[in-house]
PDB file of C-alpha atoms and ligand atoms in Angstrom:
ATOM      1  CA  MET A   1      26.489 -15.019 -32.530  1.00  0.00           C
ATOM      2  CA  PRO A   2      22.639 -14.226 -33.864  1.00  0.00           C
ATOM      3  CA  LYS A   3      20.873 -11.567 -32.328  1.00  0.00           C
ATOM      4  CA  LYS A   4      18.494 -12.704 -29.556  1.00  0.00           C
ATOM      5  CA  ARG A   5      14.555 -12.129 -30.340  1.00  0.00           C
ATOM      6  CA  PRO A   6      13.028 -10.377 -27.326  1.00  0.00           C
ATOM      7  CA  ILE A   7      10.047 -11.336 -25.604  1.00  0.00           C
ATOM      8  CA  GLY A   8       7.333  -8.564 -26.313  1.00  0.00           C
ATOM      9  CA  ILE A   9       5.615  -7.224 -23.413  1.00  0.00           C
ATOM     10  CA  PHE A  10       2.805  -4.484 -23.406  1.00  0.00           C
ATOM     11  CA  ASP A  11       0.168  -2.371 -21.527  1.00  0.00           C
ATOM     12  CA  SER A  12      -1.634   0.962 -21.516  1.00  0.00           C
ATOM     13  CA  GLY A  13       1.162   2.432 -19.108  1.00  0.00           C
ATOM     14  CA  VAL A  14       3.146   1.489 -16.375  1.00  0.00           C
ATOM     15  CA  GLY A  15       1.239  -1.419 -15.035  1.00  0.00           C
ATOM     16  CA  GLY A  16       2.807  -4.341 -17.080  1.00  0.00           C
ATOM     17  CA  LEU A  17       6.313  -3.379 -15.084  1.00  0.00           C
ATOM     18  CA  SER A  18       4.462  -5.292 -12.449  1.00  0.00           C
ATOM     19  CA  VAL A  19       4.551  -8.255 -14.857  1.00  0.00           C
ATOM     20  CA  LEU A  20       7.720  -7.387 -16.363  1.00  0.00           C
ATOM     21  CA  ARG A  21       9.695  -7.783 -13.187  1.00  0.00           C
ATOM     22  CA  HIS A  22       8.234 -11.200 -12.734  1.00  0.00           C
ATOM     23  CA  VAL A  23       9.170 -12.335 -16.231  1.00  0.00           C
ATOM     24  CA  ARG A  24      12.755 -11.069 -15.641  1.00  0.00           C
ATOM     25  CA  ALA A  25      12.913 -13.315 -12.756  1.00  0.00           C
ATOM     26  CA  GLU A  26      11.529 -16.373 -14.146  1.00  0.00           C
ATOM     27  CA  LEU A  27      13.634 -15.884 -17.525  1.00  0.00           C
ATOM     28  CA  PRO A  28      16.971 -13.927 -16.490  1.00  0.00           C
ATOM     29  CA  PHE A  29      18.637 -14.815 -19.755  1.00  0.00           C
ATOM     30  CA  GLU A  30      15.712 -13.556 -22.243  1.00  0.00           C
ATOM     31  CA  ASP A  31      15.822 -10.190 -23.571  1.00  0.00           C
ATOM     32  CA  ILE A  32      12.744  -8.384 -23.329  1.00  0.00           C
ATOM     33  CA  LEU A  33      10.599  -5.330 -25.271  1.00  0.00           C
ATOM     34  CA  TYR A  34       8.470  -3.595 -23.467  1.00  0.00           C
ATOM     35  CA  LEU A  35       5.870  -0.900 -24.959  1.00  0.00           C
ATOM     36  CA  ALA A  36       3.875   1.468 -22.499  1.00  0.00           C
ATOM     37  CA  ASP A  37       1.150   2.916 -24.603  1.00  0.00           C
ATOM     38  CA  GLN A  38       1.067   6.209 -22.669  1.00  0.00           C
ATOM     39  CA  ALA A  39      -0.191   8.460 -25.579  1.00  0.00           C
ATOM     40  CA  HIS A  40      -3.602   6.446 -24.996  1.00  0.00           C
ATOM     41  CA  VAL A  41      -3.597   5.462 -21.179  1.00  0.00           C
ATOM     42  CA  PRO A  42      -5.904   4.507 -19.463  1.00  0.00           C
ATOM     43  CA  TYR A  43      -7.564   1.934 -21.649  1.00  0.00           C
ATOM     44  CA  GLY A  44     -10.268   1.281 -19.230  1.00  0.00           C
ATOM     45  CA  PRO A  45     -12.924   3.838 -20.161  1.00  0.00           C
ATOM     46  CA  ARG A  46     -12.155   3.282 -24.001  1.00  0.00           C
ATOM     47  CA  PRO A  47     -14.231   1.222 -26.163  1.00  0.00           C
ATOM     48  CA  GLN A  48     -13.391  -2.152 -27.370  1.00  0.00           C
ATOM     49  CA  SER A  49     -12.836  -1.831 -31.161  1.00  0.00           C
ATOM     50  CA  GLU A  50     -10.137   1.312 -30.123  1.00  0.00           C
ATOM     51  CA  ILE A  51      -8.187  -0.831 -27.781  1.00  0.00           C
ATOM     52  CA  GLN A  52      -8.281  -3.651 -30.279  1.00  0.00           C
ATOM     53  CA  GLN A  53      -6.555  -1.351 -33.145  1.00  0.00           C
ATOM     54  CA  PHE A  54      -4.310  -0.071 -30.396  1.00  0.00           C
ATOM     55  CA  SER A  55      -3.236  -3.759 -29.279  1.00  0.00           C
ATOM     56  CA  GLN A  56      -2.733  -4.828 -32.996  1.00  0.00           C
ATOM     57  CA  ASN A  57      -0.665  -1.873 -33.553  1.00  0.00           C
ATOM     58  CA  ILE A  58       1.506  -2.425 -30.812  1.00  0.00           C
ATOM     59  CA  THR A  59       1.834  -6.122 -31.604  1.00  0.00           C
ATOM     60  CA  ARG A  60       2.915  -5.514 -35.286  1.00  0.00           C
ATOM     61  CA  PHE A  61       5.465  -3.294 -33.854  1.00  0.00           C
ATOM     62  CA  LEU A  62       6.829  -5.491 -31.273  1.00  0.00           C
ATOM     63  CA  LEU A  63       6.857  -8.249 -34.129  1.00  0.00           C
ATOM     64  CA  ASN A  64       8.820  -5.759 -36.329  1.00  0.00           C
ATOM     65  CA  GLN A  65      11.396  -6.017 -33.864  1.00  0.00           C
ATOM     66  CA  GLY A  66      11.570  -9.459 -33.891  1.00  0.00           C
ATOM     67  CA  ALA A  67       9.338 -10.469 -30.714  1.00  0.00           C
ATOM     68  CA  LYS A  68       8.954 -14.221 -30.489  1.00  0.00           C
ATOM     69  CA  VAL A  69       6.147 -14.099 -28.063  1.00  0.00           C
ATOM     70  CA  ILE A  70       3.704 -11.494 -27.155  1.00  0.00           C
ATOM     71  CA  VAL A  71       2.631 -10.871 -23.604  1.00  0.00           C
ATOM     72  CA  VAL A  72      -0.443  -8.818 -23.040  1.00  0.00           C
ATOM     73  CA  ALA A  73       0.197  -7.594 -19.574  1.00  0.00           C
ATOM     74  CA  CYS A  74      -2.776  -5.803 -19.603  1.00  0.00           C
ATOM     75  CA  ASN A  75      -6.050  -7.496 -18.234  1.00  0.00           C
ATOM     76  CA  THR A  76      -7.977  -4.660 -19.987  1.00  0.00           C
ATOM     77  CA  ALA A  77      -6.279  -5.549 -23.560  1.00  0.00           C
ATOM     78  CA  SER A  78      -6.625  -8.987 -23.076  1.00  0.00           C
ATOM     79  CA  ALA A  79     -10.304  -8.914 -22.222  1.00  0.00           C
ATOM     80  CA  ALA A  80     -10.794  -6.403 -25.108  1.00  0.00           C
ATOM     81  CA  ALA A  81      -8.280  -7.621 -27.871  1.00  0.00           C
ATOM     82  CA  LEU A  82      -6.837 -10.942 -27.188  1.00  0.00           C
ATOM     83  CA  THR A  83      -9.290 -13.180 -29.253  1.00  0.00           C
ATOM     84  CA  HIS A  84      -8.898 -10.172 -31.959  1.00  0.00           C
ATOM     85  CA  LEU A  85      -5.157 -10.357 -32.057  1.00  0.00           C
ATOM     86  CA  ARG A  86      -4.943 -14.260 -31.916  1.00  0.00           C
ATOM     87  CA  ALA A  87      -7.336 -14.136 -35.018  1.00  0.00           C
ATOM     88  CA  THR A  88      -5.045 -11.439 -36.786  1.00  0.00           C
ATOM     89  CA  PHE A  89      -1.643 -12.937 -36.020  1.00  0.00           C
ATOM     90  CA  PRO A  90      -2.553 -16.703 -36.077  1.00  0.00           C
ATOM     91  CA  ASP A  91       1.201 -17.704 -36.019  1.00  0.00           C
ATOM     92  CA  VAL A  92       2.187 -15.351 -33.019  1.00  0.00           C
ATOM     93  CA  PRO A  93       2.288 -17.404 -29.485  1.00  0.00           C
ATOM     94  CA  PHE A  94       0.330 -14.997 -27.083  1.00  0.00           C
ATOM     95  CA  VAL A  95       0.256 -15.199 -23.180  1.00  0.00           C
ATOM     96  CA  GLY A  96      -2.955 -13.053 -21.887  1.00  0.00           C
ATOM     97  CA  MET A  97      -4.331 -12.068 -18.382  1.00  0.00           C
ATOM     98  CA  GLU A  98      -7.518 -12.386 -16.733  1.00  0.00           C
ATOM     99  CA  PRO A  99      -8.696 -11.770 -13.045  1.00  0.00           C
ATOM    100  CA  ALA A 100      -7.937 -14.780 -11.131  1.00  0.00           C
ATOM    101  CA  ILE A 101     -11.337 -15.925 -10.192  1.00  0.00           C
ATOM    102  CA  LYS A 102     -10.399 -19.669 -10.323  1.00  0.00           C
ATOM    103  CA  PRO A 103      -7.855 -19.536  -7.545  1.00  0.00           C
ATOM    104  CA  GLY A 104      -9.199 -16.736  -5.883  1.00  0.00           C
ATOM    105  CA  VAL A 105     -12.769 -18.856  -5.393  1.00  0.00           C
ATOM    106  CA  ALA A 106     -10.804 -22.083  -4.741  1.00  0.00           C
ATOM    107  CA  GLY A 107      -9.243 -20.206  -1.565  1.00  0.00           C
ATOM    108  CA  THR A 108     -12.293 -18.467  -0.066  1.00  0.00           C
ATOM    109  CA  ARG A 109     -13.515 -19.829   3.116  1.00  0.00           C
ATOM    110  CA  THR A 110     -16.246 -16.737   3.746  1.00  0.00           C
ATOM    111  CA  GLY A 111     -17.592 -17.202   0.451  1.00  0.00           C
ATOM    112  CA  LYS A 112     -16.990 -13.586  -0.587  1.00  0.00           C
ATOM    113  CA  VAL A 113     -13.988 -12.931  -2.697  1.00  0.00           C
ATOM    114  CA  GLY A 114     -13.391  -8.926  -4.080  1.00  0.00           C
ATOM    115  CA  VAL A 115     -11.956  -8.154  -7.469  1.00  0.00           C
ATOM    116  CA  LEU A 116     -10.405  -4.942  -8.605  1.00  0.00           C
ATOM    117  CA  ALA A 117     -10.567  -4.380 -12.615  1.00  0.00           C
ATOM    118  CA  THR A 118     -11.339  -1.877 -14.990  1.00  0.00           C
ATOM    119  CA  SER A 119     -14.861  -1.357 -16.084  1.00  0.00           C
ATOM    120  CA  ARG A 120     -13.919  -2.718 -19.754  1.00  0.00           C
ATOM    121  CA  THR A 121     -12.569  -5.750 -18.020  1.00  0.00           C
ATOM    122  CA  PHE A 122     -15.792  -6.174 -15.705  1.00  0.00           C
ATOM    123  CA  ASP A 123     -17.980  -5.737 -19.187  1.00  0.00           C
ATOM    124  CA  SER A 124     -16.129  -8.314 -21.162  1.00  0.00           C
ATOM    125  CA  GLN A 125     -17.535 -11.707 -22.176  1.00  0.00           C
ATOM    126  CA  LYS A 126     -13.982 -13.175 -21.181  1.00  0.00           C
ATOM    127  CA  TYR A 127     -14.994 -11.754 -17.545  1.00  0.00           C
ATOM    128  CA  ALA A 128     -18.616 -13.168 -17.870  1.00  0.00           C
ATOM    129  CA  SER A 129     -17.448 -16.456 -18.950  1.00  0.00           C
ATOM    130  CA  LEU A 130     -15.093 -16.597 -15.721  1.00  0.00           C
ATOM    131  CA  LEU A 131     -17.600 -16.035 -13.477  1.00  0.00           C
ATOM    132  CA  ILE A 132     -19.973 -18.601 -15.295  1.00  0.00           C
ATOM    133  CA  ARG A 133     -17.113 -21.222 -14.860  1.00  0.00           C
ATOM    134  CA  PHE A 134     -15.623 -20.688 -11.622  1.00  0.00           C
ATOM    135  CA  ALA A 135     -17.711 -18.531  -9.295  1.00  0.00           C
ATOM    136  CA  ASN A 136     -20.364 -21.106  -8.018  1.00  0.00           C
ATOM    137  CA  GLY A 137     -22.021 -20.076  -4.992  1.00  0.00           C
ATOM    138  CA  VAL A 138     -19.242 -17.584  -4.340  1.00  0.00           C
ATOM    139  CA  GLN A 139     -20.151 -13.650  -4.022  1.00  0.00           C
ATOM    140  CA  VAL A 140     -17.971 -11.808  -6.050  1.00  0.00           C
ATOM    141  CA  LEU A 141     -17.681  -8.264  -5.095  1.00  0.00           C
ATOM    142  CA  GLU A 142     -16.383  -5.882  -7.706  1.00  0.00           C
ATOM    143  CA  ASP A 143     -15.219  -2.383  -7.993  1.00  0.00           C
ATOM    144  CA  PRO A 144     -13.903  -0.641 -11.441  1.00  0.00           C
ATOM    145  CA  CYS A 145     -11.410   1.523  -8.977  1.00  0.00           C
ATOM    146  CA  VAL A 146     -12.271   4.844 -11.294  1.00  0.00           C
ATOM    147  CA  GLY A 147      -9.288   7.053 -11.340  1.00  0.00           C
ATOM    148  CA  LEU A 148      -6.930   4.820  -9.685  1.00  0.00           C
ATOM    149  CA  VAL A 149      -4.872   3.708 -12.757  1.00  0.00           C
ATOM    150  CA  ASP A 150      -4.545   7.593 -13.544  1.00  0.00           C
ATOM    151  CA  ALA A 151      -3.199   7.952  -9.811  1.00  0.00           C
ATOM    152  CA  ILE A 152      -0.530   5.187 -10.281  1.00  0.00           C
ATOM    153  CA  GLU A 153       0.586   6.795 -13.819  1.00  0.00           C
ATOM    154  CA  ARG A 154       1.005   9.955 -12.114  1.00  0.00           C
ATOM    155  CA  GLY A 155       3.393   8.180  -9.451  1.00  0.00           C
ATOM    156  CA  GLU A 156       0.827   8.631  -6.574  1.00  0.00           C
ATOM    157  CA  LEU A 157       1.525   5.309  -4.999  1.00  0.00           C
ATOM    158  CA  ASP A 158       1.173   6.557  -1.422  1.00  0.00           C
ATOM    159  CA  ALA A 159      -0.371   9.911  -1.749  1.00  0.00           C
ATOM    160  CA  ALA A 160      -2.997  10.826   0.547  1.00  0.00           C
ATOM    161  CA  ALA A 161      -5.667  11.007  -2.210  1.00  0.00           C
ATOM    162  CA  THR A 162      -4.746   7.524  -3.490  1.00  0.00           C
ATOM    163  CA  HIS A 163      -5.065   6.262   0.410  1.00  0.00           C
ATOM    164  CA  THR A 164      -8.616   8.185   0.335  1.00  0.00           C
ATOM    165  CA  LEU A 165      -9.675   6.662  -2.776  1.00  0.00           C
ATOM    166  CA  LEU A 166      -8.614   2.992  -2.026  1.00  0.00           C
ATOM    167  CA  GLN A 167     -10.426   3.283   1.303  1.00  0.00           C
ATOM    168  CA  THR A 168     -13.636   3.961  -0.493  1.00  0.00           C
ATOM    169  CA  ILE A 169     -13.303   1.127  -2.573  1.00  0.00           C
ATOM    170  CA  LEU A 170     -11.701  -1.470  -0.077  1.00  0.00           C
ATOM    171  CA  HIS A 171     -13.796  -0.646   3.323  1.00  0.00           C
ATOM    172  CA  PRO A 172     -17.249  -1.980   1.724  1.00  0.00           C
ATOM    173  CA  MET A 173     -15.545  -4.902   0.653  1.00  0.00           C
ATOM    174  CA  VAL A 174     -13.770  -5.647   3.827  1.00  0.00           C
ATOM    175  CA  ALA A 175     -17.372  -4.928   5.867  1.00  0.00           C
ATOM    176  CA  GLU A 176     -18.889  -7.480   3.558  1.00  0.00           C
ATOM    177  CA  GLY A 177     -16.490 -10.203   4.989  1.00  0.00           C
ATOM    178  CA  ILE A 178     -14.415 -10.762   1.532  1.00  0.00           C
ATOM    179  CA  ASP A 179     -11.119 -13.059   2.721  1.00  0.00           C
ATOM    180  CA  THR A 180      -9.554 -12.741  -0.838  1.00  0.00           C
ATOM    181  CA  LEU A 181      -8.799  -9.744  -3.084  1.00  0.00           C
ATOM    182  CA  ILE A 182      -7.829 -10.387  -6.798  1.00  0.00           C
ATOM    183  CA  LEU A 183      -5.772  -7.489  -8.234  1.00  0.00           C
ATOM    184  CA  GLY A 184      -7.503  -7.855 -11.857  1.00  0.00           C
ATOM    185  CA  CYS A 185      -5.356  -4.709 -13.390  1.00  0.00           C
ATOM    186  CA  THR A 186      -1.546  -4.969 -13.722  1.00  0.00           C
ATOM    187  CA  HIS A 187      -1.311  -1.317 -12.296  1.00  0.00           C
ATOM    188  CA  PHE A 188      -2.576  -2.275  -8.751  1.00  0.00           C
ATOM    189  CA  PRO A 189       0.395  -4.549  -7.634  1.00  0.00           C
ATOM    190  CA  PHE A 190       2.344  -1.141  -7.280  1.00  0.00           C
ATOM    191  CA  VAL A 191      -0.274   0.114  -4.493  1.00  0.00           C
ATOM    192  CA  GLN A 192      -0.262  -3.344  -2.765  1.00  0.00           C
ATOM    193  CA  PRO A 193       1.318  -1.871   0.363  1.00  0.00           C
ATOM    194  CA  LEU A 194      -1.264   0.571   0.519  1.00  0.00           C
ATOM    195  CA  ILE A 195      -3.999  -1.950   0.022  1.00  0.00           C
ATOM    196  CA  ARG A 196      -2.540  -4.411   2.678  1.00  0.00           C
ATOM    197  CA  GLN A 197      -2.151  -1.379   5.141  1.00  0.00           C
ATOM    198  CA  ILE A 198      -5.868  -0.687   4.602  1.00  0.00           C
ATOM    199  CA  ILE A 199      -7.456  -4.327   4.529  1.00  0.00           C
ATOM    200  CA  GLY A 200      -5.179  -5.589   7.067  1.00  0.00           C
ATOM    201  CA  PRO A 201      -3.432  -8.714   7.455  1.00  0.00           C
ATOM    202  CA  ASP A 202      -5.867 -11.403   7.254  1.00  0.00           C
ATOM    203  CA  ILE A 203      -7.251 -10.836   3.720  1.00  0.00           C
ATOM    204  CA  ALA A 204      -5.446 -12.856   0.891  1.00  0.00           C
ATOM    205  CA  ILE A 205      -4.235 -10.796  -2.044  1.00  0.00           C
ATOM    206  CA  ILE A 206      -4.083 -12.448  -5.456  1.00  0.00           C
ATOM    207  CA  ASP A 207      -1.298 -11.036  -8.240  1.00  0.00           C
ATOM    208  CA  PRO A 208      -1.444 -13.139 -11.356  1.00  0.00           C
ATOM    209  CA  ALA A 209       1.919 -11.793 -12.554  1.00  0.00           C
ATOM    210  CA  PRO A 210       4.160 -14.690 -11.100  1.00  0.00           C
ATOM    211  CA  ALA A 211       1.813 -17.271 -12.940  1.00  0.00           C
ATOM    212  CA  VAL A 212       1.946 -15.075 -16.233  1.00  0.00           C
ATOM    213  CA  ALA A 213       5.810 -15.499 -15.970  1.00  0.00           C
ATOM    214  CA  ARG A 214       5.690 -19.039 -15.712  1.00  0.00           C
ATOM    215  CA  GLN A 215       3.195 -19.338 -18.447  1.00  0.00           C
ATOM    216  CA  THR A 216       5.733 -17.196 -20.685  1.00  0.00           C
ATOM    217  CA  ARG A 217       8.287 -19.724 -19.663  1.00  0.00           C
ATOM    218  CA  ARG A 218       6.097 -22.797 -20.817  1.00  0.00           C
ATOM    219  CA  VAL A 219       5.165 -21.140 -24.109  1.00  0.00           C
ATOM    220  CA  LEU A 220       8.733 -20.576 -24.825  1.00  0.00           C
ATOM    221  CA  GLN A 221       9.628 -24.323 -24.141  1.00  0.00           C
ATOM    222  CA  GLN A 222       6.555 -25.557 -26.141  1.00  0.00           C
ATOM    223  CA  THR A 223       7.664 -23.164 -29.437  1.00  0.00           C
ATOM    224  CA  ASN A 224      11.197 -24.274 -28.735  1.00  0.00           C
ATOM    225  CA  GLN A 225      12.356 -20.764 -28.324  1.00  0.00           C
ATOM    226  CA  GLY A 226      13.626 -20.415 -25.039  1.00  0.00           C
ATOM    227  CA  THR A 227      17.164 -18.922 -24.226  1.00  0.00           C
ATOM    228  CA  ARG A 228      18.602 -21.311 -21.138  1.00  0.00           C
ATOM    229  CA  SER A 229      22.171 -19.790 -20.880  1.00  0.00           C
ATOM    230  CA  GLY A 230      24.412 -16.896 -22.242  1.00  0.00           C
ATOM    231  CA  ARG A 231      24.618 -13.476 -21.379  1.00  0.00           C
ATOM    232  CA  ALA A 232      21.949 -12.012 -18.759  1.00  0.00           C
ATOM    233  CA  GLY A 233      19.043 -10.494 -20.791  1.00  0.00           C
ATOM    234  CA  GLN A 234      18.868  -6.964 -21.557  1.00  0.00           C
ATOM    235  CA  THR A 235      15.459  -4.802 -21.202  1.00  0.00           C
ATOM    236  CA  HIS A 236      14.202  -2.232 -23.448  1.00  0.00           C
ATOM    237  CA  LEU A 237      11.415   0.152 -22.482  1.00  0.00           C
ATOM    238  CA  VAL A 238       9.487   2.172 -25.105  1.00  0.00           C
ATOM    239  CA  THR A 239       6.877   4.768 -24.336  1.00  0.00           C
ATOM    240  CA  SER A 240       4.614   6.319 -27.014  1.00  0.00           C
ATOM    241  CA  GLY A 241       4.115   9.204 -24.329  1.00  0.00           C
ATOM    242  CA  PRO A 242       6.596  11.417 -22.670  1.00  0.00           C
ATOM    243  CA  LEU A 243       9.983  10.241 -22.403  1.00  0.00           C
ATOM    244  CA  THR A 244      11.148  12.093 -19.251  1.00  0.00           C
ATOM    245  CA  THR A 245       8.019  11.184 -17.368  1.00  0.00           C
ATOM    246  CA  PHE A 246       8.348   7.693 -18.247  1.00  0.00           C
ATOM    247  CA  THR A 247      11.941   7.394 -17.265  1.00  0.00           C
ATOM    248  CA  ALA A 248      11.141   8.913 -13.510  1.00  0.00           C
ATOM    249  CA  GLN A 249       8.483   6.327 -13.081  1.00  0.00           C
ATOM    250  CA  VAL A 250      10.648   3.613 -14.552  1.00  0.00           C
ATOM    251  CA  ALA A 251      13.067   4.693 -11.677  1.00  0.00           C
ATOM    252  CA  HIS A 252      10.549   4.777  -9.129  1.00  0.00           C
ATOM    253  CA  LEU A 253       8.859   1.545  -9.892  1.00  0.00           C
ATOM    254  CA  LEU A 254      11.365  -0.975 -11.069  1.00  0.00           C
ATOM    255  CA  GLU A 255      14.922  -1.701  -9.388  1.00  0.00           C
ATOM    256  CA  TYR A 256      18.003  -0.217 -11.155  1.00  0.00           C
ATOM    257  CA  HIS A 257      18.873  -2.442 -13.909  1.00  0.00           C
ATOM    258  CA  SER A 258      22.244  -1.513 -15.854  1.00  0.00           C
ATOM    259  CA  ASP A 259      20.850  -3.541 -19.016  1.00  0.00           C
ATOM    260  CA  LEU A 260      17.730  -1.310 -19.416  1.00  0.00           C
ATOM    261  CA  THR A 261      17.343   1.461 -21.827  1.00  0.00           C
ATOM    262  CA  ILE A 262      14.280   3.587 -22.481  1.00  0.00           C
ATOM    263  CA  ILE A 263      13.013   5.559 -25.599  1.00  0.00           C
ATOM    264  CA  HIS A 264       9.924   7.190 -26.785  1.00  0.00           C
ATOM    265  CA  ARG A 265       8.289   5.987 -30.281  1.00  0.00           C
ATOM    266  CA  GLN A 266       4.739   6.971 -31.585  1.00  0.00           C
ATOM    267  CA  ILE A 267       3.372   3.785 -32.538  1.00  0.00           C
ATOM    268  CA  ASN A 268       1.593   2.856 -35.389  1.00  0.00           C
ATOM    269  CA  SER A 269       1.640  -0.452 -37.390  1.00  0.00           C
ATOM    270  CA  GLU A 270       4.371   0.656 -39.621  1.00  0.00           C
ATOM    271  CA  THR A 271       6.746   1.861 -36.706  1.00  0.00           C
ATOM    272  CA  ARG A 272      10.137   0.395 -36.277  1.00  0.00           C
ATOM    273  CA  LEU A 273      13.055   1.097 -33.672  1.00  0.00           C
ATOM    274  CA  ILE A 274      15.685   1.081 -36.480  1.00  0.00           C
TER     275      ILE A 274
HETATM  276  N1  DGL B 301      -2.969  -2.216 -16.722  1.00  0.00           N
HETATM  277  C1  DGL B 301      -4.412  -2.392 -17.561  1.00  0.00           C
HETATM  278  C2  DGL B 301      -5.026  -3.721 -16.873  1.00  0.00           C
HETATM  279  O1  DGL B 301      -4.477  -4.663 -16.502  1.00  0.00           O
HETATM  280  C3  DGL B 301      -5.224  -1.309 -17.630  1.00  0.00           C
HETATM  281  C4  DGL B 301      -5.013   0.142 -17.218  1.00  0.00           C
HETATM  282  C5  DGL B 301      -5.816   0.898 -17.978  1.00  0.00           C
HETATM  283  O2  DGL B 301      -7.072   1.136 -17.712  1.00  0.00           O
HETATM  284  O3  DGL B 301      -5.353   1.520 -18.717  1.00  0.00           O
HETATM  285  O4  DGL B 301      -6.061  -3.853 -17.011  1.00  0.00           O
END
């Protein structure tokens, strides 16, 4: 039987695992190859050109492993590098991410929505264009959540310091009257229980990961590359950072999965797994 080609997914770190879990549920027969670029996390404070180079190297790596579609499970890399990736790899189907301004604005009654994302995402042309197209008349309150990605990478999902940090970010938004909170960084769904505790039950939280998983299915259908039956998909996780840390993080963040293997690789454009 020919070897299945995997779905390639990447993020700066563990954030994209919040997307991976939805892709796995949506596409249970697909193999997945996930790359966490933990040698370089966080991407948020880095210059655009550097994120473009990292994203290009990772894409090349995933393609070298046979990836049939690349899911950029990182708002920051999508904002900084997706246009560059599409120009560099014109034959490769990409699925990117962006803060869900359109559905967020569509659902607000108070006319105020909050967005949590990295400063690189907020500074991007892509984000500016989202606001111009969809935010008409709605007040968008933004916070770059400095330190939150690092806390999540350290596994401090319900630590007192993370709680305090999130309170500092969210209390002003709640006081302003937001009724919708958009998670514009794939790390943040992992602190959603804490966010919910702070903002209370009435504010809608939007995580675009399920929509990204559905879009991945559509792209596979359109390019006629979907796997609809056979054995259950296998998931391979690769980190460019320390393996023991990543293994512990995965055990903490993902439900156990017997078809899951985890390895470490230093990633450059030449890297191959075999
Ligand atoms: N998870 C990434 C995102 O969705 C970014 C985190 C980082 O700053 O590296 O934006």
